[in-house]
mmCIF file of C-alpha atoms (C1' of nucleotides) in Angstrom:
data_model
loop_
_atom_site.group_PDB
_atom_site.id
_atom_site.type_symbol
_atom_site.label_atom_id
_atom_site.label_comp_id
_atom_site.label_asym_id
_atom_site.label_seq_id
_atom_site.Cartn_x
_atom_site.Cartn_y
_atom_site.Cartn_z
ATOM 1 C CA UNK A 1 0.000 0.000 0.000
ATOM 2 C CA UNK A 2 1.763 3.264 -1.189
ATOM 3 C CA UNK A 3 1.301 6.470 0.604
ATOM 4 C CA UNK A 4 -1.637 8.546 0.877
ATOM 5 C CA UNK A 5 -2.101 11.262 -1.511
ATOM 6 C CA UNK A 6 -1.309 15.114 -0.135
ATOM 7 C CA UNK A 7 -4.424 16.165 -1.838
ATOM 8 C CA UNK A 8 -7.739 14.566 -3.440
ATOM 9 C CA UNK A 9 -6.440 14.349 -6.986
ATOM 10 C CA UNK A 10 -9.610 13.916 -8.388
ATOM 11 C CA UNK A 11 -10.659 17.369 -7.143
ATOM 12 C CA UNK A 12 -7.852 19.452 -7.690
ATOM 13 C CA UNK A 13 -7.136 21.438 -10.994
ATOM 14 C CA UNK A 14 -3.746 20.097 -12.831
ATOM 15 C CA UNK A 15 -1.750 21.772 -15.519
ATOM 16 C CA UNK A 16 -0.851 24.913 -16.048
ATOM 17 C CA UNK A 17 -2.191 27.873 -14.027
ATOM 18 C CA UNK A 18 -4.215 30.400 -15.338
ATOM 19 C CA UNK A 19 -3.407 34.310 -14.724
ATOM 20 C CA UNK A 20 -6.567 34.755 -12.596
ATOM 21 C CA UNK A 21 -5.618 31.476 -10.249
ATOM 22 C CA UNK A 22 -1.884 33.374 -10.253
ATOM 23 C CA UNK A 23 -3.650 36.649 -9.304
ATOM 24 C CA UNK A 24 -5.643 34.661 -6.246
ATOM 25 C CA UNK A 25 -1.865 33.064 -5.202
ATOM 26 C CA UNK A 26 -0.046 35.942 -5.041
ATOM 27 C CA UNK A 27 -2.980 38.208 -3.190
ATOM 28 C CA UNK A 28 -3.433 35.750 -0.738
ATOM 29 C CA UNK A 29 0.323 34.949 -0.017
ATOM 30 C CA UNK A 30 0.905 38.802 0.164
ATOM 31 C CA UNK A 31 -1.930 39.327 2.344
ATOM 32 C CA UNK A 32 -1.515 36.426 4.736
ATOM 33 C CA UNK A 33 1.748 34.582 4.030
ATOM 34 C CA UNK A 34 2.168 30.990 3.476
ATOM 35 C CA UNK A 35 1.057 30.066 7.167
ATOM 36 C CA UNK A 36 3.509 27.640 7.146
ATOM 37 C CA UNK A 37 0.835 25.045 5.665
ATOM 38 C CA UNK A 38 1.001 24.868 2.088
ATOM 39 C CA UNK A 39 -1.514 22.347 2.189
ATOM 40 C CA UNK A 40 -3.936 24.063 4.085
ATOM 41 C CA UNK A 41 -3.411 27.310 1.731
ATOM 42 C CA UNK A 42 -5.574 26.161 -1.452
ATOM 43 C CA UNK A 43 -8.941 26.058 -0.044
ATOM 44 C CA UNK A 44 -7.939 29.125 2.185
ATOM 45 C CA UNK A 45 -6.762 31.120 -0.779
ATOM 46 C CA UNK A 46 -10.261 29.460 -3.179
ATOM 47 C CA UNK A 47 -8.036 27.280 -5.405
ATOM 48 C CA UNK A 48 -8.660 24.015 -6.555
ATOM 49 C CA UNK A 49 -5.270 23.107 -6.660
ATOM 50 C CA UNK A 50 -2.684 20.658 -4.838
ATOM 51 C CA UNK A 51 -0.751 22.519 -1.787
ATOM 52 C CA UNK A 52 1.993 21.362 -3.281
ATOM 53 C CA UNK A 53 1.617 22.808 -6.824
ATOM 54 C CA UNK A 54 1.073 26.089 -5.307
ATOM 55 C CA UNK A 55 4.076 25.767 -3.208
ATOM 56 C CA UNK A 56 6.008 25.278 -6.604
ATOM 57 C CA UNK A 57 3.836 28.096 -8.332
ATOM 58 C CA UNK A 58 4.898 30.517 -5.856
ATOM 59 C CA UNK A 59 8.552 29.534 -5.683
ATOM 60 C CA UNK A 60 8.965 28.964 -9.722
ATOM 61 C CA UNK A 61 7.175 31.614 -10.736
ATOM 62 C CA UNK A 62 5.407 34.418 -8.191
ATOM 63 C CA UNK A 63 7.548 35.120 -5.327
ATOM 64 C CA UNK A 64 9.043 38.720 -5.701
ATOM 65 C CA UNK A 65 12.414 39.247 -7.719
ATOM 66 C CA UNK A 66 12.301 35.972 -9.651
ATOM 67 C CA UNK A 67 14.834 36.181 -12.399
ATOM 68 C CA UNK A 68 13.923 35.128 -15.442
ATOM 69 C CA UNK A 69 15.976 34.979 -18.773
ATOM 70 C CA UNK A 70 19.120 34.268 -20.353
ATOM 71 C CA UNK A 71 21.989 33.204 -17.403
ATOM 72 C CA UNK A 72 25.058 35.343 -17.945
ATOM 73 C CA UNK A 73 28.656 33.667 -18.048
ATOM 74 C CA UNK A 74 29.060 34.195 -14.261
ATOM 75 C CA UNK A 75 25.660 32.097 -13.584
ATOM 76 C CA UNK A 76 27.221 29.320 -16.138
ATOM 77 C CA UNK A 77 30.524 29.458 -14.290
ATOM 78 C CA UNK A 78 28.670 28.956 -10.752
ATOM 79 C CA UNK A 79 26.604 26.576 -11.557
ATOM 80 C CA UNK A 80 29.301 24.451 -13.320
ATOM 81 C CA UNK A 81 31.273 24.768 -10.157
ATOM 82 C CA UNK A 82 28.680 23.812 -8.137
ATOM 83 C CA UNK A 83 27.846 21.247 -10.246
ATOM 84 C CA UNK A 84 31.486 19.798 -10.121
ATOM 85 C CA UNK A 85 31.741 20.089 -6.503
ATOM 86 C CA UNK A 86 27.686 18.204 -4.979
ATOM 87 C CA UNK A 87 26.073 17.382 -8.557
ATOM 88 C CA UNK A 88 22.647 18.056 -8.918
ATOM 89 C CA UNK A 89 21.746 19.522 -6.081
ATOM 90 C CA UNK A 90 20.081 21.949 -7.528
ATOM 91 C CA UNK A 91 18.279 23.583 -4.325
ATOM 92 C CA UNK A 92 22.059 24.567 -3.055
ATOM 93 C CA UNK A 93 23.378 25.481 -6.672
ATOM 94 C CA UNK A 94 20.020 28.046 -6.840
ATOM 95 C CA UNK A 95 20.955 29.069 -3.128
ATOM 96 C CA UNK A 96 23.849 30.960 -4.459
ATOM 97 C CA UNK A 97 22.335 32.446 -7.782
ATOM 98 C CA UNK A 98 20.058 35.203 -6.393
ATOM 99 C CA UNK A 99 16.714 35.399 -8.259
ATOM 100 C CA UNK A 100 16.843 31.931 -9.777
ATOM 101 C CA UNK A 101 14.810 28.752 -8.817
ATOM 102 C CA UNK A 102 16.408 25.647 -8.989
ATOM 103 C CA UNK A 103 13.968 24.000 -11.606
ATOM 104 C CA UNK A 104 15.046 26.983 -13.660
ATOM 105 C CA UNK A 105 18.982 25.790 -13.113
ATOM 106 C CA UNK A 106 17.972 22.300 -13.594
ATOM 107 C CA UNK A 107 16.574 23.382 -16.828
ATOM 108 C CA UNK A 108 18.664 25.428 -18.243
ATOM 109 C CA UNK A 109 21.380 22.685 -17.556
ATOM 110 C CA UNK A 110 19.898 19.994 -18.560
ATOM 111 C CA UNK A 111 18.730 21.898 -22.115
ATOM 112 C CA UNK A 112 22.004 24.149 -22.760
ATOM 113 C CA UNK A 113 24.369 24.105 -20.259
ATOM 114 C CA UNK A 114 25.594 20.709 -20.521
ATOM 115 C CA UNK A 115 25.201 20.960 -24.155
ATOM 116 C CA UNK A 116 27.476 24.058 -24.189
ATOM 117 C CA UNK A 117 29.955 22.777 -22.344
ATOM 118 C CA UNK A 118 30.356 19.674 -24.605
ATOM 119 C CA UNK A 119 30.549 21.837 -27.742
ATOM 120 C CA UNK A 120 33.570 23.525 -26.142
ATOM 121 C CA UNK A 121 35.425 20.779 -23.827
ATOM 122 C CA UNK A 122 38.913 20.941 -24.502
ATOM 123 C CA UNK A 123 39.763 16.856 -23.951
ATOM 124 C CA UNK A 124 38.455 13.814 -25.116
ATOM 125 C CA UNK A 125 38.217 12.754 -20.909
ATOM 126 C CA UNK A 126 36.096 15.245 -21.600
ATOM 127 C CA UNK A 127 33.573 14.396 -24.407
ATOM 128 C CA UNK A 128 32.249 10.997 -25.253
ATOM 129 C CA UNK A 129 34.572 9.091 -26.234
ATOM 130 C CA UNK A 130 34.007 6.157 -29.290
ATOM 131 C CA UNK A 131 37.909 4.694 -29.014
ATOM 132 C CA UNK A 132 40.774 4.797 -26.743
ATOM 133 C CA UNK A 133 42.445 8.278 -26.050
ATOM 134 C CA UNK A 134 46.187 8.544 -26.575
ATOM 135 C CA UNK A 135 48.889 12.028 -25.981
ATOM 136 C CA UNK A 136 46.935 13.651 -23.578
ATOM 137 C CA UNK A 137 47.787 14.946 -20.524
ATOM 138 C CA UNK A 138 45.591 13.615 -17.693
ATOM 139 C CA UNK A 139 43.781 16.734 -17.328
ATOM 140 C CA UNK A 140 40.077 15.276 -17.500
ATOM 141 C CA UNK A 141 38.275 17.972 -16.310
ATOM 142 C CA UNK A 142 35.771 16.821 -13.486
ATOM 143 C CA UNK A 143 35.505 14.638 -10.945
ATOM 144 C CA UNK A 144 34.758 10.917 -10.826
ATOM 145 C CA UNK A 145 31.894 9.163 -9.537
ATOM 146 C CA UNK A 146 32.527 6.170 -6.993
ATOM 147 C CA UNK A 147 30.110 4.203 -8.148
ATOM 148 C CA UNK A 148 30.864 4.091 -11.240
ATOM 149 C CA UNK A 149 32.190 0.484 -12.831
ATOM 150 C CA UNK A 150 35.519 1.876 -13.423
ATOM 151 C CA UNK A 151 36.186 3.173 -10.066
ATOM 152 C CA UNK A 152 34.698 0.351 -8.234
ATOM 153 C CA UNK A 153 36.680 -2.037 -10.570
ATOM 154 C CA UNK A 154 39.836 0.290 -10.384
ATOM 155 C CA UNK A 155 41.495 -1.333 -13.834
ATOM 156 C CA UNK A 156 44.974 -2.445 -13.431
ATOM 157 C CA UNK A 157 46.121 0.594 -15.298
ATOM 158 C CA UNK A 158 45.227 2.495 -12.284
ATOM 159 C CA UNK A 159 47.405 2.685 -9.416
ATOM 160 C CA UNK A 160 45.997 2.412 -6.210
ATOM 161 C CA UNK A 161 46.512 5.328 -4.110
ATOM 162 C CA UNK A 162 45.715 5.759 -0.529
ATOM 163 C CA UNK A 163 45.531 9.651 -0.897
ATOM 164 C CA UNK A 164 46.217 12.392 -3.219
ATOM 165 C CA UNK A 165 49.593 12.920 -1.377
ATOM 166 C CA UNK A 166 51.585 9.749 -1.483
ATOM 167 C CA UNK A 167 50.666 9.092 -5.555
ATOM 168 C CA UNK A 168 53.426 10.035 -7.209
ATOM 169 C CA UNK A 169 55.955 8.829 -9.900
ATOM 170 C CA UNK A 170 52.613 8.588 -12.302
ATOM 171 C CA UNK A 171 55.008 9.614 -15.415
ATOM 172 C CA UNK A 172 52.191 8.291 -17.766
ATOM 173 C CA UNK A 173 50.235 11.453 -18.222
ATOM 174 C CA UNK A 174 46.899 9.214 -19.683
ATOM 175 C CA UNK A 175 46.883 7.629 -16.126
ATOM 176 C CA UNK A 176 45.230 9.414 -13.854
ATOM 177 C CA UNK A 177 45.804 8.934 -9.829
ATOM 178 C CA UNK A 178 42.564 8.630 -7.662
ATOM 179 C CA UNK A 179 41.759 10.488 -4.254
ATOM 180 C CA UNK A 180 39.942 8.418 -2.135
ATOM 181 C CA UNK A 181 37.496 11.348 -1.816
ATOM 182 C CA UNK A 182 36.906 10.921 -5.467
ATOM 183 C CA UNK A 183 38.746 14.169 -6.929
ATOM 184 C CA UNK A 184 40.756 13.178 -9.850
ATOM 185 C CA UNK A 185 44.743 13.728 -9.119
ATOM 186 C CA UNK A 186 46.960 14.504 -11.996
ATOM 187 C CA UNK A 187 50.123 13.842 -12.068
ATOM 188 C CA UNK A 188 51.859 16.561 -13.881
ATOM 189 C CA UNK A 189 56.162 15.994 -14.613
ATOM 190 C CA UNK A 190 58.156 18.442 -13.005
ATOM 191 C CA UNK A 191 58.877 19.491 -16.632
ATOM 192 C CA UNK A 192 55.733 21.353 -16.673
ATOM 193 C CA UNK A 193 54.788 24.272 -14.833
ATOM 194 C CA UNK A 194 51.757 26.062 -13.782
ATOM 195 C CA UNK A 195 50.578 29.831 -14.758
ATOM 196 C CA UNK A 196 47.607 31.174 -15.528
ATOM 197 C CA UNK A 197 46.930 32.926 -18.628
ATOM 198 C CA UNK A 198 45.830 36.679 -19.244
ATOM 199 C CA UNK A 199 42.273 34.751 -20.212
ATOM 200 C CA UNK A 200 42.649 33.447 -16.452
ATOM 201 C CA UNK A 201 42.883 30.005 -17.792
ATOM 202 C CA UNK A 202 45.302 27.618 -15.926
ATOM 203 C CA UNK A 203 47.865 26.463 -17.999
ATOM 204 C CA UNK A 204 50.527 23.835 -18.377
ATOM 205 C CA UNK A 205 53.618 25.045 -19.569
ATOM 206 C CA UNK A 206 56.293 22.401 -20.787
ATOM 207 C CA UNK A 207 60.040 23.184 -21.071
ATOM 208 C CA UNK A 208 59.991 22.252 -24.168
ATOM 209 C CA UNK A 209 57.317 25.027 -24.974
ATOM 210 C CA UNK A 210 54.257 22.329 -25.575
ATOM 211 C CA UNK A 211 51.598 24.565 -24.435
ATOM 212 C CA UNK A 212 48.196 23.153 -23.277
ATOM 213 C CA UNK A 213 45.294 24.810 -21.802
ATOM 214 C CA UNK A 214 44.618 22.316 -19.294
ATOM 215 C CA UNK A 215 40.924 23.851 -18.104
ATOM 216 C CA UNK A 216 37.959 25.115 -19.335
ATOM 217 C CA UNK A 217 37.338 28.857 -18.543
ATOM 218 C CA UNK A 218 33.556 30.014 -18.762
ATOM 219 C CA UNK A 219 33.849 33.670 -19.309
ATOM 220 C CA UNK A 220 37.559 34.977 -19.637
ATOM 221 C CA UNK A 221 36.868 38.477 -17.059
ATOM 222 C CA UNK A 222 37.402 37.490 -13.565
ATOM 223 C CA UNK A 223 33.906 39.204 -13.090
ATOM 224 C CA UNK A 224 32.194 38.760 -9.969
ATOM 225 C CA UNK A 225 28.260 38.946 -9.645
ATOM 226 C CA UNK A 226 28.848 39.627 -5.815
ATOM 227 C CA UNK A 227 26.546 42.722 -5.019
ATOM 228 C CA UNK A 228 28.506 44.448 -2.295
ATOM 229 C CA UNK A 229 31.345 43.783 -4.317
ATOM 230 C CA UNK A 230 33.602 42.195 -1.552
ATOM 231 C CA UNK A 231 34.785 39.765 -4.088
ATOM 232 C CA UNK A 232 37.180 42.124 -5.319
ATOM 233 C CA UNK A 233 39.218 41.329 -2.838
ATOM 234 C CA UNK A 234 39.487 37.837 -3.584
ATOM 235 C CA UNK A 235 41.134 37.882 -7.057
ATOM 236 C CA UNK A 236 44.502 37.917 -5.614
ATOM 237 C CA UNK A 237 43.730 35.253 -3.598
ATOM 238 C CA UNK A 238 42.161 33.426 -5.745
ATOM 239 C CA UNK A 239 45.307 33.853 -8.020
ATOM 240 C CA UNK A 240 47.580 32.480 -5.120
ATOM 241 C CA UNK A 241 45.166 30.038 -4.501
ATOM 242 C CA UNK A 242 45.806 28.472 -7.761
ATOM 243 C CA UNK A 243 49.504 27.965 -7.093
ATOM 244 C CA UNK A 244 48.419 25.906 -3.536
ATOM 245 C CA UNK A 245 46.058 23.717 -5.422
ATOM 246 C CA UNK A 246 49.412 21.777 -6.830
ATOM 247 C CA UNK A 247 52.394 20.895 -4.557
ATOM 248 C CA UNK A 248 55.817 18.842 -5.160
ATOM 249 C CA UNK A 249 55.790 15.423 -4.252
ATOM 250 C CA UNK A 250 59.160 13.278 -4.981
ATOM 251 C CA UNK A 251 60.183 15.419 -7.693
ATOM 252 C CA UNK A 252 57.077 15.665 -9.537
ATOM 253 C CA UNK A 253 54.539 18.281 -9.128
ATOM 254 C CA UNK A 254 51.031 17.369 -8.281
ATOM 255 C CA UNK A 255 47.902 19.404 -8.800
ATOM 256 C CA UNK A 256 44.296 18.575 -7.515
ATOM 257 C CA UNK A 257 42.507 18.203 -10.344
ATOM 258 C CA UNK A 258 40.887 21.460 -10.938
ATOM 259 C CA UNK A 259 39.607 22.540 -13.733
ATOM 260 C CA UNK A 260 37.464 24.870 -12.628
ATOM 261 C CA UNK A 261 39.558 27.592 -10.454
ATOM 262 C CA UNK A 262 40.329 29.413 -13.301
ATOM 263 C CA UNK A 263 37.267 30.996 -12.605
ATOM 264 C CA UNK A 264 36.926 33.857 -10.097
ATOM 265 C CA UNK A 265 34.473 34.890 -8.083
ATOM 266 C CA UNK A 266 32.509 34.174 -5.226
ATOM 267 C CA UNK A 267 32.095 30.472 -6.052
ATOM 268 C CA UNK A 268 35.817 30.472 -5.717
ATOM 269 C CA UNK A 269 35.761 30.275 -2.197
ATOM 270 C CA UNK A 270 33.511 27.395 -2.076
ATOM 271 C CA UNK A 271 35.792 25.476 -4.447
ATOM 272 C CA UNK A 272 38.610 26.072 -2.084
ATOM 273 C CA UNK A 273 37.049 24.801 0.683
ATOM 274 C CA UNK A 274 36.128 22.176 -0.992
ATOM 275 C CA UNK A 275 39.571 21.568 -1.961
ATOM 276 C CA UNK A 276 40.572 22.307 1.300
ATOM 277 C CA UNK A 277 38.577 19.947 3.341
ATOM 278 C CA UNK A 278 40.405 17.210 1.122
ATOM 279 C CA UNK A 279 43.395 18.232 2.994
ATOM 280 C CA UNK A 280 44.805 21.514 1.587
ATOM 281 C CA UNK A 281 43.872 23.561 4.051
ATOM 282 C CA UNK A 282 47.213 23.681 6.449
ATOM 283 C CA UNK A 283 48.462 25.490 3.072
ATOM 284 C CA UNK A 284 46.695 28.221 3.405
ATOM 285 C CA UNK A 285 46.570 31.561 5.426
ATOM 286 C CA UNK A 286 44.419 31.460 8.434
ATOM 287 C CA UNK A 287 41.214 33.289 8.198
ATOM 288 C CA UNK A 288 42.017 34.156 4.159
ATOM 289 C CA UNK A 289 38.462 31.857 3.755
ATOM 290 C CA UNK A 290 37.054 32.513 6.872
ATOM 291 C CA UNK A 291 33.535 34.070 5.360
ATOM 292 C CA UNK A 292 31.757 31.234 3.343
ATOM 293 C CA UNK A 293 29.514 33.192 0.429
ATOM 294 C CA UNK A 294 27.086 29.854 0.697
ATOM 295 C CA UNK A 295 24.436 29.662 4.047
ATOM 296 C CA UNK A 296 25.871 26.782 4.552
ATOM 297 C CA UNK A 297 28.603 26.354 7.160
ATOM 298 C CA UNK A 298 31.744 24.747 6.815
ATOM 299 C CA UNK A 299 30.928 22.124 8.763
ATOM 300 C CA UNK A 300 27.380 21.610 6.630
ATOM 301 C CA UNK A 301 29.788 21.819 3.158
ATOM 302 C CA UNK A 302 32.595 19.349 4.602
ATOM 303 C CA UNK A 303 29.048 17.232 5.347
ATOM 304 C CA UNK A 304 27.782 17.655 1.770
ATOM 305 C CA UNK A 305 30.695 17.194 0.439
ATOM 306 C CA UNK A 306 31.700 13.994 2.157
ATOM 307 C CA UNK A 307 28.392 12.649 1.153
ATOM 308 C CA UNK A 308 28.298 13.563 -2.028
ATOM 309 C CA UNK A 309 32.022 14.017 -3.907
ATOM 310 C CA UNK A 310 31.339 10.620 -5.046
ATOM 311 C CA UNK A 311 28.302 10.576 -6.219
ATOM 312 C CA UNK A 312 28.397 13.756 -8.942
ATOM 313 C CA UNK A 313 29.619 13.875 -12.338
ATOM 314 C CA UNK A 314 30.051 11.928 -15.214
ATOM 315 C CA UNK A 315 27.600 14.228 -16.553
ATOM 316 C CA UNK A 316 28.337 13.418 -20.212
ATOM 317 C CA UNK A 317 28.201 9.566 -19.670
ATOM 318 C CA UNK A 318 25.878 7.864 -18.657
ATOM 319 C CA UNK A 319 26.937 5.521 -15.918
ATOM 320 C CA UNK A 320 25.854 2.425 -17.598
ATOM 321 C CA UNK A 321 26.989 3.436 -20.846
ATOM 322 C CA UNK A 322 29.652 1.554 -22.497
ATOM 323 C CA UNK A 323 31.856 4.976 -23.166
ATOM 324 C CA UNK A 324 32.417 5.370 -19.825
ATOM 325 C CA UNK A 325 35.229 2.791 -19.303
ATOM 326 C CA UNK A 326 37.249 5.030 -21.156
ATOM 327 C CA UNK A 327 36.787 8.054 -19.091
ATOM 328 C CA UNK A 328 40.006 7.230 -17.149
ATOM 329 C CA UNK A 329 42.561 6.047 -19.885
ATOM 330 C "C1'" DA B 1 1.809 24.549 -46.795
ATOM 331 C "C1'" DA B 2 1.897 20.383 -44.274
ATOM 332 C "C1'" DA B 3 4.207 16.984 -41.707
ATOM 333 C "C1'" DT B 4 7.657 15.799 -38.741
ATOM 334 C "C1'" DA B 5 11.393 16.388 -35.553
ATOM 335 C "C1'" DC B 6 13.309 18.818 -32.071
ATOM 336 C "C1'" DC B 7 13.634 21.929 -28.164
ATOM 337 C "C1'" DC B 8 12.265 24.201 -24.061
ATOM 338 C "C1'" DC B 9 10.303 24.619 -19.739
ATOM 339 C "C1'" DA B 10 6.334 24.573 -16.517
ATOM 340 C "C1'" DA B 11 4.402 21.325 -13.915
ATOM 341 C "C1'" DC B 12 3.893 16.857 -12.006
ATOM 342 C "C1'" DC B 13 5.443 12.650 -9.560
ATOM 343 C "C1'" DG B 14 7.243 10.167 -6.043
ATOM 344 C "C1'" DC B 15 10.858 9.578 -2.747
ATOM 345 C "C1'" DC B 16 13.167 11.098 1.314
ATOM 346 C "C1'" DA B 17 13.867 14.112 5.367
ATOM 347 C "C1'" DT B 18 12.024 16.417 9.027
ATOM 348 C "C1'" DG B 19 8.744 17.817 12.405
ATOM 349 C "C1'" DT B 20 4.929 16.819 15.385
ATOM 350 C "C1'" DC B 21 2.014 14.196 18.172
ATOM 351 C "C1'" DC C 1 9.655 5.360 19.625
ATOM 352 C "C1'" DG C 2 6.640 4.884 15.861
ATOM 353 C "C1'" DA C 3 3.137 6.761 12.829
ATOM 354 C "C1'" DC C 4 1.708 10.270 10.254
ATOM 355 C "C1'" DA C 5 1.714 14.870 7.874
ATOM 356 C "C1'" DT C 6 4.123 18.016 5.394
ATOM 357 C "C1'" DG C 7 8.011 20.158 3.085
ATOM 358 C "C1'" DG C 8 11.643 19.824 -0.039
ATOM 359 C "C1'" DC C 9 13.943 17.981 -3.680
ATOM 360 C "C1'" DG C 10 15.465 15.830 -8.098
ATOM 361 C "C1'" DG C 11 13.875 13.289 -12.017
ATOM 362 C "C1'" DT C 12 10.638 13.093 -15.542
ATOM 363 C "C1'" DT C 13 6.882 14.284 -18.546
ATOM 364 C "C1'" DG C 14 4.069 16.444 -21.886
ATOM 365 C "C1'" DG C 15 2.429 20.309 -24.363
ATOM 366 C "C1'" DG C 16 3.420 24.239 -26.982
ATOM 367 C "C1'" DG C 17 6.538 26.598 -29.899
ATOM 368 C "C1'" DT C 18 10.051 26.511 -33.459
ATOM 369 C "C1'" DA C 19 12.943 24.575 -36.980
ATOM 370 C "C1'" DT C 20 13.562 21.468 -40.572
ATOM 371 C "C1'" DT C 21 12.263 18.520 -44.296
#
DNA sequence: AAATACCCCAACCGCCATGTC
DNA sequence: CGACATGGCGGTTGGGGTATT
């Protein structure tokens, strides 16, 4: 026996709502609020409709200072970050993009976002693949879902790795090492360096002048769509951020996987405390992320991140797809 | 001009979490 | 502590609009 209805479906209007029953929401919210009950509000407010479709009508579409429209690149950078970091959760991802609902995220990325970003990924570990990738560096650009087959199987290819700090000696740049968080490590030779561009993207830098844009940049400005504007302050950081994300281990340098922190702006932080809750932290200054932009405290991201770093991404392949055995070669 | 395919997005569905009794 | 009610969320659907054939 399932679970009792929330309202009598065979009473209640379905489909979409007409200006007048709109006009009778949003006068009745105004006047007396949501009372907590969205249940109760229908009859209360004369509408024949679900509590819970109202409750979606009002957040979707009525409450004041919706935003509706095209997303600028800031908006696509955020929510791609987001998205990288706790998947869809699209409640938390809205949380941070003032004005927007998260069915209007969910949406927008499931109908152009994700599109757009396949149009212009840089890397076959990237895109679908239909054959074996050779000659790239190991700079796949998101992180990698735990239950997926290939990192529940870990091939032999793989090495094992007990944390992103003792894999090293990973010369064979289509091999990529394997948090146990689920980030992606790569293993860059120490014949590479690190900069970032005057487009803000991250890039690797061989001695022998083999160039490689090793991240995807959504928007090249280091805009911010902070309203008091305390971002500004952040770009710098940001910027030295970038050089703690990677550290020297047994003569090789090694990066947390990052492709996204060529982006600054508030969503920045986040990503670093992401990236510091997997153990970067002692790196960096006291206090220098102190103020989380997100209403979430630290202690509620370690939380969603620990629950959910390893169950995000793979957003181009379908788990039980057959291309996705060679995300990791 | 008609038929078909494709895209977008508002709305629904059902599961899970949380609160209350 | 368990049952129930409700809220919240993510996945999915279906209808309308647009593009293509």
């Amino acid at each position: 026996m399932g679970r009792a209805p929330c309202c009598d479906k065979a009473s209640v209007k379905k489909g979409p709502w007409s200006p007048e029953e709109d006009a009778q929401l949003k006068e009745y919210i105004e006047k007396h609020g949501t009372g907590g009950n969205w249940i109760a509000l229908p009859p209360k407010a004369g509408l024949r409709r679900c509590g819970k479709s109202c409750r979606l009508r009002w957040l979707n579409y009525l409450r004041p200072n919706i935003k509706h429209g095209e997303f600028s690149q800031d908006e696509d950078r955020i929510i791609c970050s987001l998205f990288a970091n706790i998947g869809s959760r699209w409640s938390i991802i809205a949380a941070q993009l003032p004005g927007r609902t998260d069915n209007d995220i969910k949406n927008y990325w499931n109908t152009k976002l994700k599109k757009k970003l396949i149009g212009m990924a840089p890397f076959p570990s990237f895109q679908k693949r239909t054959h074996r990738a050779t000659n790239y560096p190991s700079v796949s650009l998101f992180q990698t879902s735990k239950s997926s087959s290939a990192y529940s199987s870990p091939s032999p290819a793989l090495p094992s790795t007990s944390s992103a700090y003792n894999c090293s000696n990973y010369n064979d740049l289509n091999t990529p090492a394997r948090s146990l968080t689920g980030y992606e490590i790569m293993s860059i030779p120490s014949s590479l360096s690190i900069s970032t561009s005057a487009s803000n993207s991250t890039v690797l830098q061989a001695q022998d002048g083999f160039v490689k844009d090793s991240l995807l940049v959504f928007g090249a400005e280091a805009s911010c769509s902070s309203s008091d504007g305390s971002c500004n302050n952040l770009i710098s950081q940001s910027k030295e951020l970038e050089c703690h994300e990677f550290r020297v281990s047994n003569g090789e340098l090694m990066g947390l996987q990052s492709s996204l922190y060529s982006g600054i702006d508030q969503n920045q932080k986040f990503l670093s405390n992401v990236v510091g809750v997997n153990g970067f932290t002692d790196e960096k200054p006291n206090g220098v992320y102190g103020e989380t932009p997100l209403d979430y405290s630290l202690e509620e991201i370690k939380q969603l991140i620990s629950t959910n770093i390893c169950n995000n991404l793979n957003f181009f392949v379908d788990e039980n797809k057959e291309e996705e055995k060679f995300l990791y070669y």
